[in-house]
């Protein structure tokens, strides 16, 4: 061993010894109430990005984020990302994106934490047990819209940095924040902003951390993949106006019957996608993947009961997880133009539009899927010999994201989980889509990890969304420990 290697090992060893985790964890424990009050203040803001009438609330939310980061001494900017066009043709300013920087030591790693502070709509009459915008503590669970998705995780990251500052401890890495306010409606303006700042804000970033997901069970998790999404409209148009079924039924070929007929050819009752070329494009399940799924903590009965069904599509853990995470699926979401109000109405709709989606996985390509679906539906429709017109359009084409679980970022994540929770994490994938992960990967070329702190039963997007105090507080400690673990990644293995 040469003198350089010996001194390097001593340097790393001293850095490890210097990490005062116990003091930091004690600080977090003693400031729990302050953290809960901060979450209460944030949840009280109705930052619903889907409702243009709430845009002032969303703008206020972004100002609150910026103010909190400024108070901590960060270099903070509220970045203008342009306007959105509304259905009536008017435009509305998009909420600004908050960026912040803590530390700029060129000898340290730099991480960028991504999060969002907009929320899904919520009303008490939707079936909430508590007021959705009034954080309510019941048996250690903090109920409120946006509590888990994604306000508590964003606050936990901010509190992690603030804990180092409060104890006058040097941050082990430089930390940047990128917090947006349009994630729930497609992150309008964010892709262009990331591209515009690739060589400025992102130029010195080594790693990107996303905490916009959740655990699968009571065991902590690291997430290494998400599915993408291709969303389609299939429109069938017939007569020039809606018709009375008593007067015209039997005389015309009905658009709704055509539409339901072609939708029925997309997927079999057992879940097999029938569109040629889709299944053939999917990356095969490796033995290593199968083993990883086998080791994951997952209760099938609990999952089935939580969903509220008597039977799932698959009856063993590996098959179910694989079809949730790494196989595509077809879901039919609704039919626009159909009669759906209470009561009876004997109408033949003149034009109906089905909305359906196909979740993307490696090695599927949205452009290829668009052609496969369009060609297939037109061929099926042609066999019906209908005089009606079919139009198929793809309105979303989001790619999947997949990381290498052997990367040093994930090794650091495992070490941080072990320190805080005294157990190894589950390595999981996410069935949903987090498009920003793929954007970060494609635009910046940086390595990404998803580090969730939300619980498996938090009810994201649903009634009675919550985060537990345990996950919120221990999650803050996890982020503190993770910043230290990332600082230990050596130059030699940082891109393993």
Short mmCIF file of N, CA and C in Angstrom, two decimals, residues 142-293:
data_model
loop_
_atom_site.label_atom_id
_atom_site.label_comp_id
_atom_site.label_asym_id
_atom_site.label_seq_id
_atom_site.Cartn_x
_atom_site.Cartn_y
_atom_site.Cartn_z
N UNK A 142 -50.58 11.98 10.41
CA UNK A 142 -50.84 13.38 10.08
C UNK A 142 -51.64 13.44 8.78
N UNK A 143 -52.95 13.68 8.91
CA UNK A 143 -53.85 13.65 7.76
C UNK A 143 -53.96 15.02 7.11
N UNK A 144 -53.90 15.04 5.79
CA UNK A 144 -54.09 16.28 5.05
C UNK A 144 -53.66 16.09 3.60
N UNK A 145 -54.31 16.84 2.71
CA UNK A 145 -53.96 16.72 1.28
C UNK A 145 -52.54 17.24 1.06
N UNK A 146 -51.73 16.42 0.41
CA UNK A 146 -50.35 16.79 0.12
C UNK A 146 -49.38 16.45 1.24
N UNK A 147 -49.89 15.90 2.35
CA UNK A 147 -49.01 15.61 3.49
C UNK A 147 -47.88 14.67 3.06
N UNK A 148 -48.24 13.59 2.37
CA UNK A 148 -47.22 12.63 1.94
C UNK A 148 -46.73 12.93 0.53
N UNK A 149 -47.63 13.46 -0.30
CA UNK A 149 -47.33 13.69 -1.71
C UNK A 149 -47.48 15.18 -2.02
N UNK A 150 -46.45 15.99 -1.76
CA UNK A 150 -45.06 15.65 -1.53
C UNK A 150 -44.47 16.63 -0.51
N UNK A 151 -45.41 17.24 0.33
CA UNK A 151 -44.98 18.35 1.18
C UNK A 151 -44.09 17.90 2.34
N UNK A 152 -44.45 16.80 3.01
CA UNK A 152 -43.61 16.33 4.12
C UNK A 152 -42.22 15.92 3.64
N UNK A 153 -42.09 15.16 2.53
CA UNK A 153 -40.73 14.83 2.07
C UNK A 153 -39.89 16.07 1.72
N UNK A 154 -40.51 17.08 1.10
CA UNK A 154 -39.76 18.31 0.78
C UNK A 154 -39.31 18.99 2.07
N UNK A 155 -40.21 19.08 3.04
CA UNK A 155 -39.84 19.68 4.32
C UNK A 155 -38.77 18.87 5.04
N UNK A 156 -38.86 17.55 4.95
CA UNK A 156 -37.87 16.69 5.61
C UNK A 156 -36.47 16.97 5.06
N UNK A 157 -36.37 17.18 3.75
CA UNK A 157 -35.07 17.52 3.15
C UNK A 157 -34.58 18.89 3.65
N UNK A 158 -35.49 19.84 3.70
CA UNK A 158 -35.13 21.19 4.17
C UNK A 158 -34.69 21.12 5.64
N UNK A 159 -35.43 20.36 6.44
CA UNK A 159 -35.09 20.21 7.86
C UNK A 159 -33.77 19.46 8.05
N UNK A 160 -33.47 18.55 7.14
CA UNK A 160 -32.19 17.82 7.23
C UNK A 160 -31.02 18.78 7.09
N UNK A 161 -31.11 19.67 6.10
CA UNK A 161 -30.05 20.68 5.91
C UNK A 161 -30.01 21.63 7.10
N UNK A 162 -31.20 22.04 7.56
CA UNK A 162 -31.28 22.99 8.67
C UNK A 162 -30.71 22.41 9.97
N UNK A 163 -30.80 21.09 10.15
CA UNK A 163 -30.27 20.46 11.37
C UNK A 163 -28.75 20.60 11.42
N UNK A 164 -28.10 20.36 10.29
CA UNK A 164 -26.64 20.57 10.23
C UNK A 164 -26.31 22.01 10.60
N UNK A 165 -27.07 22.94 10.03
CA UNK A 165 -26.80 24.36 10.28
C UNK A 165 -27.01 24.71 11.76
N UNK A 166 -28.09 24.21 12.34
CA UNK A 166 -28.42 24.55 13.73
C UNK A 166 -27.34 24.09 14.71
N UNK A 167 -26.69 22.97 14.38
CA UNK A 167 -25.64 22.44 15.24
C UNK A 167 -24.25 22.91 14.79
N UNK A 168 -24.23 23.89 13.89
CA UNK A 168 -22.97 24.45 13.37
C UNK A 168 -22.06 23.37 12.79
N UNK A 169 -22.68 22.40 12.15
CA UNK A 169 -21.92 21.33 11.49
C UNK A 169 -21.86 21.62 9.99
N UNK A 170 -20.71 21.39 9.42
CA UNK A 170 -20.54 21.62 8.00
C UNK A 170 -21.34 20.58 7.21
N UNK A 171 -22.05 21.02 6.18
CA UNK A 171 -22.75 20.07 5.31
C UNK A 171 -21.71 19.16 4.65
N UNK A 172 -21.93 17.84 4.67
CA UNK A 172 -20.94 16.94 4.07
C UNK A 172 -20.89 17.03 2.54
N UNK A 173 -21.95 17.52 1.93
CA UNK A 173 -22.01 17.72 0.48
C UNK A 173 -22.66 19.08 0.22
N UNK A 174 -22.47 19.62 -0.97
CA UNK A 174 -23.24 20.79 -1.39
C UNK A 174 -24.65 20.32 -1.74
N UNK A 175 -25.66 21.09 -1.33
CA UNK A 175 -27.04 20.69 -1.58
C UNK A 175 -27.76 21.76 -2.39
N UNK A 176 -28.37 21.32 -3.49
CA UNK A 176 -29.24 22.19 -4.28
C UNK A 176 -30.67 21.67 -4.19
N UNK A 177 -31.62 22.57 -4.27
CA UNK A 177 -33.04 22.20 -4.30
C UNK A 177 -33.66 22.68 -5.61
N UNK A 178 -34.55 21.86 -6.15
CA UNK A 178 -35.40 22.28 -7.27
C UNK A 178 -36.81 21.86 -6.90
N UNK A 179 -37.65 22.83 -6.54
CA UNK A 179 -39.00 22.55 -6.07
C UNK A 179 -39.99 23.21 -7.03
N UNK A 180 -40.91 22.41 -7.56
CA UNK A 180 -41.87 22.93 -8.55
C UNK A 180 -43.30 22.89 -8.03
N UNK A 181 -44.22 23.47 -8.82
CA UNK A 181 -45.61 23.55 -8.41
C UNK A 181 -46.61 23.06 -9.43
N UNK A 182 -46.17 22.25 -10.41
CA UNK A 182 -47.11 21.76 -11.43
C UNK A 182 -46.98 20.25 -11.68
N UNK A 183 -46.39 19.52 -10.75
CA UNK A 183 -46.13 18.09 -10.98
C UNK A 183 -47.41 17.30 -11.21
N UNK A 184 -48.46 17.63 -10.45
CA UNK A 184 -49.68 16.83 -10.54
C UNK A 184 -50.43 17.03 -11.85
N UNK A 185 -50.06 18.03 -12.62
CA UNK A 185 -50.71 18.25 -13.92
C UNK A 185 -49.72 18.14 -15.08
N UNK A 186 -48.57 17.52 -14.85
CA UNK A 186 -47.64 17.26 -15.95
C UNK A 186 -46.38 18.09 -15.95
N UNK A 187 -46.10 18.81 -14.86
CA UNK A 187 -44.86 19.59 -14.75
C UNK A 187 -44.67 20.57 -15.91
N UNK A 188 -45.74 21.27 -16.27
CA UNK A 188 -45.67 22.25 -17.37
C UNK A 188 -44.49 23.19 -17.18
N UNK A 189 -43.70 23.36 -18.22
CA UNK A 189 -42.59 24.31 -18.19
C UNK A 189 -41.30 23.77 -17.60
N UNK A 190 -41.36 22.63 -16.91
CA UNK A 190 -40.17 22.15 -16.20
C UNK A 190 -39.12 21.57 -17.14
N UNK A 191 -39.55 20.82 -18.14
CA UNK A 191 -38.58 20.22 -19.07
C UNK A 191 -37.73 21.30 -19.73
N UNK A 192 -38.40 22.36 -20.19
CA UNK A 192 -37.67 23.45 -20.86
C UNK A 192 -36.72 24.15 -19.88
N UNK A 193 -37.14 24.29 -18.63
CA UNK A 193 -36.28 24.93 -17.64
C UNK A 193 -35.04 24.08 -17.35
N UNK A 194 -35.23 22.75 -17.22
CA UNK A 194 -34.09 21.86 -16.96
C UNK A 194 -33.10 21.94 -18.12
N UNK A 195 -33.64 21.94 -19.35
CA UNK A 195 -32.78 22.04 -20.53
C UNK A 195 -32.03 23.37 -20.54
N UNK A 196 -32.75 24.46 -20.20
CA UNK A 196 -32.13 25.79 -20.22
C UNK A 196 -31.04 25.93 -19.16
N UNK A 197 -31.16 25.19 -18.06
CA UNK A 197 -30.20 25.32 -16.96
C UNK A 197 -29.20 24.16 -16.90
N UNK A 198 -29.18 23.36 -17.96
CA UNK A 198 -28.28 22.20 -17.98
C UNK A 198 -26.82 22.59 -17.71
N UNK A 199 -26.38 23.68 -18.32
CA UNK A 199 -24.97 24.07 -18.20
C UNK A 199 -24.74 25.14 -17.14
N UNK A 200 -25.79 25.47 -16.38
CA UNK A 200 -25.62 26.47 -15.30
C UNK A 200 -25.95 25.81 -13.97
N UNK A 201 -27.22 25.76 -13.60
CA UNK A 201 -27.63 25.21 -12.31
C UNK A 201 -27.17 23.75 -12.14
N UNK A 202 -27.27 22.97 -13.22
CA UNK A 202 -26.94 21.54 -13.12
C UNK A 202 -25.48 21.21 -13.42
N UNK A 203 -24.70 22.21 -13.81
CA UNK A 203 -23.33 21.92 -14.29
C UNK A 203 -22.46 21.25 -13.24
N UNK A 204 -22.64 21.61 -11.96
CA UNK A 204 -21.79 21.01 -10.93
C UNK A 204 -22.52 19.95 -10.10
N UNK A 205 -23.74 19.59 -10.52
CA UNK A 205 -24.51 18.56 -9.79
C UNK A 205 -23.95 17.18 -10.13
N UNK A 206 -23.67 16.39 -9.09
CA UNK A 206 -23.22 15.01 -9.31
C UNK A 206 -24.40 14.04 -9.35
N UNK A 207 -25.35 14.24 -8.44
CA UNK A 207 -26.43 13.27 -8.27
C UNK A 207 -27.75 14.01 -8.05
N UNK A 208 -28.83 13.36 -8.47
CA UNK A 208 -30.18 13.93 -8.28
C UNK A 208 -30.98 12.95 -7.42
N UNK A 209 -31.66 13.51 -6.40
CA UNK A 209 -32.44 12.69 -5.47
C UNK A 209 -33.91 13.10 -5.58
N UNK A 210 -34.77 12.11 -5.75
CA UNK A 210 -36.22 12.33 -5.84
C UNK A 210 -36.88 11.57 -4.69
N UNK A 211 -37.71 12.26 -3.92
CA UNK A 211 -38.42 11.60 -2.82
C UNK A 211 -39.92 11.79 -3.00
N UNK A 212 -40.41 11.43 -4.18
CA UNK A 212 -41.82 11.61 -4.54
C UNK A 212 -42.46 10.25 -4.78
N UNK A 213 -42.32 9.35 -3.82
CA UNK A 213 -42.84 7.99 -3.95
C UNK A 213 -42.98 7.43 -2.54
N UNK A 214 -43.26 6.13 -2.41
CA UNK A 214 -43.50 5.57 -1.07
C UNK A 214 -42.94 4.18 -0.91
N UNK A 215 -42.94 3.70 0.33
CA UNK A 215 -42.51 2.34 0.64
C UNK A 215 -43.58 1.36 0.16
N UNK A 216 -43.21 0.10 0.08
CA UNK A 216 -44.14 -0.95 -0.33
C UNK A 216 -44.77 -1.63 0.89
N UNK A 217 -44.05 -1.62 2.01
CA UNK A 217 -44.50 -2.28 3.23
C UNK A 217 -44.01 -1.45 4.41
N UNK A 218 -43.91 -2.04 5.58
CA UNK A 218 -43.37 -1.32 6.73
C UNK A 218 -41.85 -1.24 6.67
N UNK A 219 -41.26 -1.94 5.74
CA UNK A 219 -39.81 -1.89 5.56
C UNK A 219 -39.44 -0.71 4.68
N UNK A 220 -38.43 0.08 5.06
CA UNK A 220 -37.98 1.18 4.19
C UNK A 220 -37.59 0.67 2.81
N UNK A 221 -37.66 1.55 1.82
CA UNK A 221 -37.40 1.13 0.44
C UNK A 221 -36.55 2.16 -0.29
N UNK A 222 -35.83 1.67 -1.29
CA UNK A 222 -35.19 2.52 -2.29
C UNK A 222 -35.82 2.15 -3.62
N UNK A 223 -36.21 3.16 -4.40
CA UNK A 223 -36.91 2.93 -5.66
C UNK A 223 -35.94 3.10 -6.83
N UNK A 224 -35.92 2.12 -7.74
CA UNK A 224 -34.94 2.18 -8.84
C UNK A 224 -35.58 2.15 -10.22
N UNK A 225 -36.91 2.21 -10.28
CA UNK A 225 -37.54 2.22 -11.61
C UNK A 225 -38.98 2.70 -11.55
N UNK A 226 -39.44 3.29 -12.64
CA UNK A 226 -40.85 3.68 -12.78
C UNK A 226 -41.32 3.29 -14.18
N UNK A 227 -42.61 3.07 -14.31
CA UNK A 227 -43.17 2.84 -15.65
C UNK A 227 -43.46 4.19 -16.30
N UNK A 228 -43.44 4.20 -17.63
CA UNK A 228 -43.87 5.38 -18.36
C UNK A 228 -45.35 5.27 -18.67
N UNK A 229 -45.83 6.14 -19.56
CA UNK A 229 -47.27 6.12 -19.86
C UNK A 229 -47.54 6.67 -21.25
N UNK A 230 -48.25 5.89 -22.05
CA UNK A 230 -48.79 6.37 -23.33
C UNK A 230 -50.30 6.48 -23.17
N UNK A 231 -50.82 7.70 -23.29
CA UNK A 231 -52.25 7.94 -23.07
C UNK A 231 -52.91 8.24 -24.42
N UNK A 232 -54.01 7.52 -24.70
CA UNK A 232 -54.66 7.60 -26.01
C UNK A 232 -56.11 8.09 -25.92
N UNK A 233 -56.53 8.75 -26.99
CA UNK A 233 -57.94 9.00 -27.24
C UNK A 233 -58.32 8.20 -28.49
N UNK A 234 -59.44 7.48 -28.41
CA UNK A 234 -59.98 6.82 -29.60
C UNK A 234 -61.39 7.36 -29.80
N UNK A 235 -61.57 8.11 -30.88
CA UNK A 235 -62.85 8.80 -31.13
C UNK A 235 -63.58 8.13 -32.29
N UNK A 236 -64.84 7.78 -32.05
CA UNK A 236 -65.69 7.25 -33.12
C UNK A 236 -66.83 8.24 -33.34
N UNK A 237 -66.95 8.68 -34.59
CA UNK A 237 -67.97 9.68 -34.93
C UNK A 237 -68.90 9.12 -35.99
N UNK A 238 -70.22 9.32 -35.78
CA UNK A 238 -71.22 8.81 -36.72
C UNK A 238 -72.17 9.87 -37.20
N UNK A 239 -73.43 9.82 -36.76
CA UNK A 239 -74.42 10.80 -37.23
C UNK A 239 -74.05 12.23 -36.86
N UNK A 240 -74.70 13.20 -37.47
CA UNK A 240 -74.30 14.60 -37.26
C UNK A 240 -74.74 15.14 -35.90
N UNK A 241 -75.66 14.41 -35.22
CA UNK A 241 -76.09 14.84 -33.90
C UNK A 241 -76.57 13.62 -33.11
N UNK A 242 -76.75 13.79 -31.79
CA UNK A 242 -77.27 12.70 -30.97
C UNK A 242 -78.67 12.32 -31.45
N UNK A 243 -79.00 11.03 -31.33
CA UNK A 243 -80.29 10.53 -31.84
C UNK A 243 -81.09 9.85 -30.72
N UNK A 244 -82.41 9.77 -30.93
CA UNK A 244 -83.32 9.09 -30.02
C UNK A 244 -83.31 7.60 -30.39
N UNK A 245 -83.07 6.74 -29.37
CA UNK A 245 -82.93 5.30 -29.68
C UNK A 245 -84.25 4.67 -30.12
N UNK A 246 -85.38 5.27 -29.71
CA UNK A 246 -86.67 4.73 -30.16
C UNK A 246 -86.96 5.07 -31.60
N UNK A 247 -86.55 6.27 -32.02
CA UNK A 247 -86.84 6.73 -33.38
C UNK A 247 -85.81 6.19 -34.37
N UNK A 248 -84.51 6.11 -33.92
CA UNK A 248 -83.45 5.76 -34.87
C UNK A 248 -82.74 4.43 -34.57
N UNK A 249 -83.02 3.85 -33.37
CA UNK A 249 -82.36 2.61 -33.02
C UNK A 249 -82.73 1.49 -33.98
N UNK A 250 -81.73 0.84 -34.57
CA UNK A 250 -81.99 -0.19 -35.57
C UNK A 250 -81.79 0.30 -36.98
N UNK A 251 -81.72 1.64 -37.14
CA UNK A 251 -81.53 2.21 -38.47
C UNK A 251 -80.09 2.65 -38.71
N UNK A 252 -79.37 2.96 -37.61
CA UNK A 252 -77.99 3.45 -37.77
C UNK A 252 -77.02 2.52 -37.03
N UNK A 253 -75.78 2.53 -37.50
CA UNK A 253 -74.71 1.80 -36.81
C UNK A 253 -74.15 2.73 -35.75
N UNK A 254 -74.29 2.35 -34.51
CA UNK A 254 -74.04 3.27 -33.41
C UNK A 254 -72.55 3.39 -33.05
N UNK A 255 -72.04 4.63 -32.94
CA UNK A 255 -70.64 4.85 -32.59
C UNK A 255 -70.22 4.18 -31.27
N UNK A 256 -71.12 4.20 -30.27
CA UNK A 256 -70.76 3.62 -28.97
C UNK A 256 -70.51 2.11 -29.08
N UNK A 257 -71.33 1.44 -29.88
CA UNK A 257 -71.17 -0.01 -30.03
C UNK A 257 -69.86 -0.31 -30.77
N UNK A 258 -69.55 0.51 -31.79
CA UNK A 258 -68.26 0.37 -32.48
C UNK A 258 -67.09 0.55 -31.50
N UNK A 259 -67.21 1.60 -30.69
CA UNK A 259 -66.11 1.92 -29.78
C UNK A 259 -65.89 0.82 -28.75
N UNK A 260 -66.97 0.34 -28.15
CA UNK A 260 -66.83 -0.72 -27.16
C UNK A 260 -66.30 -2.00 -27.81
N UNK A 261 -66.71 -2.22 -29.05
CA UNK A 261 -66.22 -3.40 -29.78
C UNK A 261 -64.71 -3.38 -29.98
N UNK A 262 -64.16 -2.21 -30.33
CA UNK A 262 -62.70 -2.17 -30.56
C UNK A 262 -61.93 -2.12 -29.23
N UNK A 263 -62.53 -1.50 -28.20
CA UNK A 263 -61.85 -1.48 -26.90
C UNK A 263 -61.70 -2.90 -26.35
N UNK A 264 -62.67 -3.74 -26.64
CA UNK A 264 -62.65 -5.12 -26.14
C UNK A 264 -61.52 -5.94 -26.76
N UNK A 265 -60.91 -5.42 -27.81
CA UNK A 265 -59.82 -6.17 -28.45
C UNK A 265 -58.44 -5.76 -27.94
N UNK A 266 -58.38 -4.82 -26.99
CA UNK A 266 -57.08 -4.35 -26.50
C UNK A 266 -56.43 -5.33 -25.53
N UNK A 267 -57.24 -5.96 -24.68
CA UNK A 267 -56.70 -6.78 -23.60
C UNK A 267 -57.66 -7.93 -23.29
N UNK A 268 -57.10 -9.07 -22.94
CA UNK A 268 -57.92 -10.24 -22.63
C UNK A 268 -58.39 -10.18 -21.18
N UNK A 269 -59.39 -10.99 -20.81
CA UNK A 269 -59.85 -11.01 -19.40
C UNK A 269 -58.73 -11.37 -18.42
N UNK A 270 -57.74 -12.11 -18.86
CA UNK A 270 -56.64 -12.50 -17.96
C UNK A 270 -55.51 -11.48 -17.93
N UNK A 271 -55.69 -10.34 -18.64
CA UNK A 271 -54.70 -9.27 -18.58
C UNK A 271 -53.67 -9.30 -19.68
N UNK A 272 -53.82 -10.17 -20.65
CA UNK A 272 -52.85 -10.27 -21.76
C UNK A 272 -53.13 -9.17 -22.79
N UNK A 273 -52.12 -8.34 -23.06
CA UNK A 273 -52.28 -7.28 -24.06
C UNK A 273 -52.31 -7.92 -25.46
N UNK A 274 -53.32 -7.58 -26.24
CA UNK A 274 -53.55 -8.24 -27.53
C UNK A 274 -53.02 -7.44 -28.72
N UNK A 275 -52.44 -6.27 -28.46
CA UNK A 275 -51.91 -5.43 -29.55
C UNK A 275 -50.59 -6.03 -30.02
N UNK A 276 -50.46 -6.39 -31.29
CA UNK A 276 -49.23 -7.01 -31.77
C UNK A 276 -48.01 -6.11 -31.54
N UNK A 277 -46.93 -6.71 -31.10
CA UNK A 277 -45.66 -5.99 -30.94
C UNK A 277 -45.39 -5.46 -29.55
N UNK A 278 -46.44 -5.30 -28.73
CA UNK A 278 -46.25 -4.72 -27.39
C UNK A 278 -45.47 -5.68 -26.49
N UNK A 279 -46.00 -6.89 -26.34
CA UNK A 279 -45.36 -7.84 -25.41
C UNK A 279 -43.97 -8.24 -25.89
N UNK A 280 -43.80 -8.29 -27.20
CA UNK A 280 -42.50 -8.70 -27.76
C UNK A 280 -41.40 -7.69 -27.44
N UNK A 281 -41.78 -6.43 -27.20
CA UNK A 281 -40.77 -5.38 -26.97
C UNK A 281 -40.29 -5.34 -25.53
N UNK A 282 -40.98 -6.02 -24.62
CA UNK A 282 -40.69 -5.92 -23.19
C UNK A 282 -39.38 -6.64 -22.84
N UNK A 283 -38.55 -5.97 -22.04
CA UNK A 283 -37.30 -6.58 -21.58
C UNK A 283 -37.63 -7.83 -20.77
N UNK A 284 -36.96 -8.96 -21.04
CA UNK A 284 -37.28 -10.20 -20.32
C UNK A 284 -36.91 -10.10 -18.84
N UNK A 285 -37.65 -10.85 -18.01
CA UNK A 285 -37.39 -10.89 -16.56
C UNK A 285 -36.17 -11.79 -16.32
N UNK A 286 -35.13 -11.20 -15.73
CA UNK A 286 -33.91 -11.96 -15.49
C UNK A 286 -34.02 -12.76 -14.19
N UNK A 287 -33.16 -13.75 -14.04
CA UNK A 287 -33.13 -14.56 -12.80
C UNK A 287 -32.83 -13.66 -11.60
N UNK A 288 -31.94 -12.68 -11.82
CA UNK A 288 -31.54 -11.78 -10.74
C UNK A 288 -32.74 -10.94 -10.28
N UNK A 289 -33.53 -10.46 -11.27
CA UNK A 289 -34.73 -9.69 -10.94
C UNK A 289 -35.72 -10.55 -10.16
N UNK A 290 -35.92 -11.77 -10.63
CA UNK A 290 -36.86 -12.68 -9.99
C UNK A 290 -36.47 -12.86 -8.53
N UNK A 291 -35.18 -13.01 -8.28
CA UNK A 291 -34.67 -13.20 -6.91
C UNK A 291 -34.93 -11.94 -6.08
N UNK A 292 -34.72 -10.76 -6.68
CA UNK A 292 -34.97 -9.51 -5.96
C UNK A 292 -36.43 -9.41 -5.54
N UNK A 293 -37.34 -9.77 -6.45
CA UNK A 293 -38.77 -9.70 -6.15
C UNK A 293 -39.13 -10.69 -5.05
#
